[in-house]
XYZ file of C-alpha atoms in Angstrom:
341
model
C -167.883 105.186 -17.258
C -170.040 108.349 -18.261
C -172.875 106.630 -21.352
C -173.161 110.407 -22.075
C -172.560 113.639 -22.147
C -175.617 116.651 -21.785
C -174.403 119.830 -22.699
C -176.628 122.995 -21.769
C -176.260 126.264 -23.865
C -177.141 129.085 -20.561
C -177.340 132.453 -21.571
C -179.365 135.280 -19.320
C -181.308 131.258 -17.872
C -182.869 131.893 -14.124
C -186.189 131.868 -15.050
C -185.469 128.249 -16.068
C -182.726 126.039 -15.051
C -184.061 124.685 -12.575
C -186.342 122.609 -14.758
C -183.789 122.222 -17.866
C -181.161 120.340 -15.367
C -184.094 119.183 -12.853
C -184.572 116.310 -15.461
C -180.628 115.826 -16.474
C -179.847 114.451 -13.142
C -182.621 112.139 -12.139
C -180.683 109.543 -14.104
C -177.372 108.911 -11.838
C -173.712 108.976 -12.645
C -173.490 107.909 -16.541
C -174.808 110.468 -16.656
C -172.874 114.175 -17.461
C -174.254 117.627 -17.218
C -172.270 120.446 -18.382
C -173.557 123.734 -18.495
C -171.683 126.510 -20.560
C -172.419 129.476 -18.840
C -172.452 131.778 -21.592
C -171.519 135.222 -20.444
C -174.535 135.010 -18.460
C -175.159 138.605 -15.949
C -178.188 137.465 -14.285
C -177.932 134.525 -11.854
C -177.025 131.805 -14.317
C -173.637 130.938 -12.828
C -175.009 131.864 -9.561
C -177.677 128.554 -9.723
C -175.736 125.984 -12.625
C -172.782 126.114 -9.809
C -175.195 125.282 -6.179
C -176.127 121.574 -9.455
C -172.384 121.809 -9.651
C -172.149 121.216 -5.753
C -175.293 118.748 -5.270
C -174.132 116.761 -7.792
C -170.392 116.679 -8.470
C -170.334 113.278 -10.050
C -172.750 115.375 -12.428
C -172.423 118.369 -13.182
C -170.001 120.678 -14.373
C -169.838 123.868 -15.213
C -168.543 126.143 -17.162
C -168.021 129.403 -18.324
C -166.891 131.931 -21.301
C -167.120 135.385 -22.538
C -170.262 135.179 -24.652
C -170.431 133.454 -28.386
C -173.395 132.494 -29.064
C -175.268 128.622 -28.690
C -173.096 127.565 -31.526
C -170.113 128.951 -29.338
C -171.314 126.957 -26.324
C -172.697 123.804 -28.178
C -168.587 123.722 -29.769
C -167.128 125.006 -25.132
C -169.232 122.103 -24.002
C -167.532 119.175 -27.029
C -164.566 119.801 -26.096
C -165.027 118.850 -22.585
C -167.344 116.451 -23.183
C -166.414 112.665 -21.797
C -169.461 110.366 -22.502
C -169.516 107.627 -25.267
C -173.119 110.509 -26.576
C -172.494 114.080 -27.627
C -176.070 115.325 -26.903
C -178.038 118.879 -26.637
C -180.462 120.125 -24.244
C -181.233 124.153 -24.108
C -181.756 125.379 -21.018
C -185.134 125.692 -21.081
C -185.262 123.130 -22.686
C -185.742 120.099 -20.773
C -185.963 114.952 -21.368
C -188.347 113.665 -20.144
C -187.523 111.072 -17.266
C -188.591 107.817 -18.172
C -187.572 108.187 -22.197
C -184.187 109.296 -21.082
C -183.868 106.550 -18.618
C -184.406 104.412 -21.846
C -182.738 105.870 -23.717
C -179.892 105.582 -21.172
C -180.421 101.243 -20.266
C -180.560 100.675 -24.532
C -176.781 102.664 -25.028
C -175.492 100.382 -21.516
C -176.135 96.972 -23.189
C -175.440 98.528 -26.525
C -171.313 99.324 -25.101
C -172.076 95.388 -23.130
C -172.967 93.514 -25.698
C -170.015 95.857 -28.385
C -173.010 97.134 -30.405
C -173.090 100.843 -29.951
C -174.362 102.423 -32.749
C -172.677 105.556 -34.185
C -176.133 107.264 -34.292
C -178.621 107.581 -31.405
C -183.047 109.698 -32.993
C -185.744 109.846 -30.002
C -189.141 111.954 -31.226
C -189.076 114.945 -29.666
C -192.248 117.733 -28.309
C -193.384 120.776 -29.411
C -194.576 122.000 -26.091
C -196.837 124.878 -26.172
C -197.234 124.987 -21.589
C -198.253 128.353 -21.336
C -201.442 127.280 -23.509
C -201.501 123.736 -22.748
C -200.977 122.701 -26.354
C -197.907 119.864 -27.867
C -197.303 118.588 -31.361
C -195.083 115.352 -30.679
C -192.675 115.242 -34.102
C -192.035 111.365 -34.717
C -189.452 109.604 -37.174
C -191.859 106.239 -37.254
C -192.472 107.420 -41.062
C -188.296 107.352 -41.457
C -186.609 104.490 -39.405
C -187.480 101.141 -38.159
C -187.907 101.335 -34.277
C -185.518 99.540 -32.045
C -183.458 97.687 -35.392
C -179.982 98.944 -35.980
C -179.962 100.810 -39.832
C -177.691 102.013 -42.086
C -178.777 104.698 -44.159
C -179.240 102.762 -47.276
C -183.029 101.548 -44.574
C -183.241 105.267 -44.775
C -187.270 106.359 -45.970
C -187.488 109.139 -47.766
C -188.091 112.805 -46.122
C -190.264 115.643 -47.879
C -191.121 118.460 -48.485
C -189.616 120.668 -45.192
C -188.934 117.077 -43.618
C -185.568 116.859 -41.721
C -183.644 116.368 -39.089
C -183.084 118.776 -36.306
C -180.724 119.203 -33.141
C -184.115 117.999 -30.643
C -183.592 114.855 -32.274
C -180.065 113.871 -31.901
C -177.486 111.578 -29.501
C -174.265 111.902 -31.528
C -171.186 109.150 -30.572
C -169.142 111.619 -28.863
C -165.781 110.840 -30.832
C -167.004 111.241 -34.302
C -168.804 114.101 -33.962
C -165.531 114.948 -32.846
C -163.533 113.700 -35.898
C -166.877 115.029 -38.094
C -164.902 118.650 -36.899
C -168.485 121.174 -37.490
C -167.432 123.570 -35.817
C -170.409 125.875 -35.168
C -170.165 130.136 -36.441
C -170.580 132.448 -33.193
C -173.058 135.048 -32.685
C -174.800 133.715 -34.913
C -178.661 131.944 -34.373
C -180.015 129.254 -35.468
C -176.847 127.267 -35.880
C -178.776 123.939 -35.065
C -179.020 123.553 -38.944
C -175.739 122.654 -39.056
C -175.285 120.712 -36.203
C -177.837 118.495 -37.768
C -176.763 118.368 -40.948
C -172.519 118.355 -40.985
C -171.425 115.055 -38.740
C -174.001 113.049 -40.502
C -171.581 111.147 -42.774
C -169.662 110.279 -39.697
C -172.383 108.206 -38.356
C -172.808 104.950 -40.323
C -175.163 103.392 -37.580
C -178.253 104.804 -36.963
C -180.451 103.417 -33.763
C -184.348 105.387 -33.611
C -185.764 104.556 -30.735
C -190.080 105.830 -31.049
C -189.595 107.435 -27.799
C -190.370 111.091 -26.211
C -187.871 112.594 -24.977
C -186.544 115.859 -26.009
C -189.081 119.107 -24.296
C -188.726 121.703 -26.622
C -190.044 125.061 -25.204
C -192.138 127.227 -27.631
C -193.865 130.528 -26.335
C -191.641 133.886 -25.526
C -191.631 136.668 -27.394
C -187.680 136.261 -27.894
C -187.236 133.048 -29.540
C -185.326 132.791 -31.958
C -188.624 130.668 -33.888
C -190.609 134.212 -33.252
C -192.178 134.722 -36.409
C -191.297 138.516 -36.124
C -187.665 137.093 -34.683
C -186.692 135.428 -37.381
C -188.274 137.523 -40.138
C -185.568 140.408 -38.815
C -182.731 137.405 -38.609
C -182.945 135.948 -42.017
C -178.890 137.266 -42.291
C -178.951 134.837 -39.932
C -180.262 132.479 -41.782
C -178.361 133.709 -44.607
C -174.876 133.059 -43.054
C -175.641 129.051 -41.191
C -176.595 128.711 -45.409
C -173.474 129.517 -46.417
C -171.951 127.181 -43.744
C -174.068 123.999 -44.883
C -172.531 124.642 -48.251
C -169.200 125.303 -47.591
C -169.724 121.696 -45.211
C -169.758 119.078 -48.423
C -169.082 119.967 -52.330
C -171.701 118.185 -54.399
C -169.589 115.919 -55.626
C -168.304 114.358 -52.180
C -172.581 114.256 -52.075
C -172.923 112.586 -54.196
C -170.154 109.269 -53.493
C -171.953 109.206 -49.598
C -174.052 105.854 -49.077
C -177.578 106.639 -51.251
C -179.617 106.787 -48.379
C -177.309 109.461 -46.799
C -177.236 111.736 -50.135
C -180.967 111.729 -50.707
C -180.852 112.897 -47.388
C -178.461 115.428 -47.902
C -179.265 116.631 -51.060
C -182.317 116.985 -49.851
C -181.882 118.582 -46.021
C -180.036 121.490 -48.432
C -182.960 122.337 -50.211
C -185.094 122.381 -47.475
C -182.878 125.378 -45.130
C -182.769 126.869 -48.725
C -186.200 127.164 -49.261
C -186.469 128.589 -45.530
C -183.262 130.335 -45.494
C -185.293 132.462 -48.780
C -188.566 132.640 -46.728
C -186.089 133.805 -44.581
C -184.581 136.748 -46.997
C -188.249 137.386 -48.545
C -191.036 138.744 -45.119
C -189.992 141.793 -45.620
C -189.326 143.663 -49.299
C -186.215 146.729 -49.108
C -182.951 146.439 -51.424
C -180.627 145.236 -48.603
C -183.157 141.951 -48.707
C -182.897 141.082 -52.260
C -179.117 142.236 -52.648
C -178.634 139.845 -49.779
C -179.841 136.101 -51.378
C -178.760 137.068 -54.621
C -175.475 137.492 -52.993
C -175.989 134.597 -51.180
C -176.850 132.324 -55.511
C -173.551 133.803 -56.799
C -171.576 132.105 -53.066
C -173.119 129.299 -54.299
C -172.933 129.190 -57.423
C -168.644 130.662 -57.175
C -168.346 128.136 -54.363
C -170.462 124.604 -55.705
C -171.260 125.202 -59.926
C -173.494 121.836 -59.636
C -174.780 122.209 -56.062
C -175.759 126.227 -56.998
C -177.214 124.255 -60.571
C -179.401 121.097 -58.487
C -180.771 124.052 -55.435
C -181.700 127.057 -58.278
C -182.957 124.617 -61.156
C -183.906 121.863 -60.068
C -185.486 121.295 -55.866
C -187.939 122.786 -54.118
C -186.398 126.128 -53.818
C -185.901 126.572 -57.995
C -190.140 126.366 -57.253
C -190.291 129.643 -54.641
C -187.249 131.159 -56.506
C -189.338 132.184 -59.184
C -191.986 133.592 -57.527
C -192.422 137.275 -57.481
C -190.372 138.477 -53.996
C -193.883 139.867 -52.384
C -195.894 136.689 -53.571
C -192.676 134.763 -51.917
C -193.175 136.822 -49.196
C -196.297 136.827 -48.543
C -196.403 132.736 -49.095
C -194.119 133.325 -46.742
C -196.698 133.714 -44.438
C -199.025 131.191 -45.014
C -196.923 128.037 -44.498
C -195.517 129.716 -41.050
C -199.468 129.744 -40.043
C -199.873 126.421 -41.270
C -196.691 124.624 -39.210
C -198.172 126.452 -36.429
C -201.918 125.313 -36.934
C -200.436 122.210 -37.982
C -198.408 121.487 -34.746
C -200.875 122.716 -33.075
C -199.066 126.060 -31.706
C -200.943 128.677 -32.180
């Protein structure tokens, strides 16, 4: 039986795929690793096939035409047979000891018939080339090593949100959530860390540093030059999140989940605004206005929440150029806080 399926979306990952896969195959045959080759043109397929041959009871390779990170996550879920599903990007890796602790916990809960729906672990921002790192812990929000409901989750503030790197979903419940990530779109991890949550009623947090998130490549989507150019991708993601649940649906969620979902929407809306206002031109102004019109036409109550009663309201009513300056300041502050720049 496979306790967990690890999906590894890959596109031209030959330079770092070895590090990723080496961290995943050491924990035995209770792990299923699905390498999704998303139309790579380098040696990614060859490397993945080598691991499949060497670890036939662990690694499977699925090849597809290029569709972007989201389509690769979808493809991995389609083939997953593990009780739980986690995504590990091909330039990232898992800590071996922490991974084994997670597996031991899931195995114990399975044997006791007490499995959680969602397991949450810490992740680490790693700027390897500069020997810097920062642990994103969730111990302020979740009691450690206890089964929790959403009503026991403590409030998230500011930019604090759950990220894909920290989440391990029950595979069946993830499928039931009908979370289908759009193709050829960056920043879809925001959707993946949002839409399935109402299906996850039983939470278990392990205060272990599991996921290493590599920082430092110039072409990474979190690079400031890159994400300000791809603001339209963030707008697309924001629309998908708005379409996931209506204001009325969210108000019917358990109290803690309701608070978090509204908070998450507000936090991602702020990011979307700041991505867009990083530069000043007519196209960006029109696209941001169109986004607000989209939200208003889709859900007036949600529009009022985001436009008038939450953090995006503060950002939105500042002068355009001031918003752009604030975006740069916030970005630099976060980099200093995370000890990454």
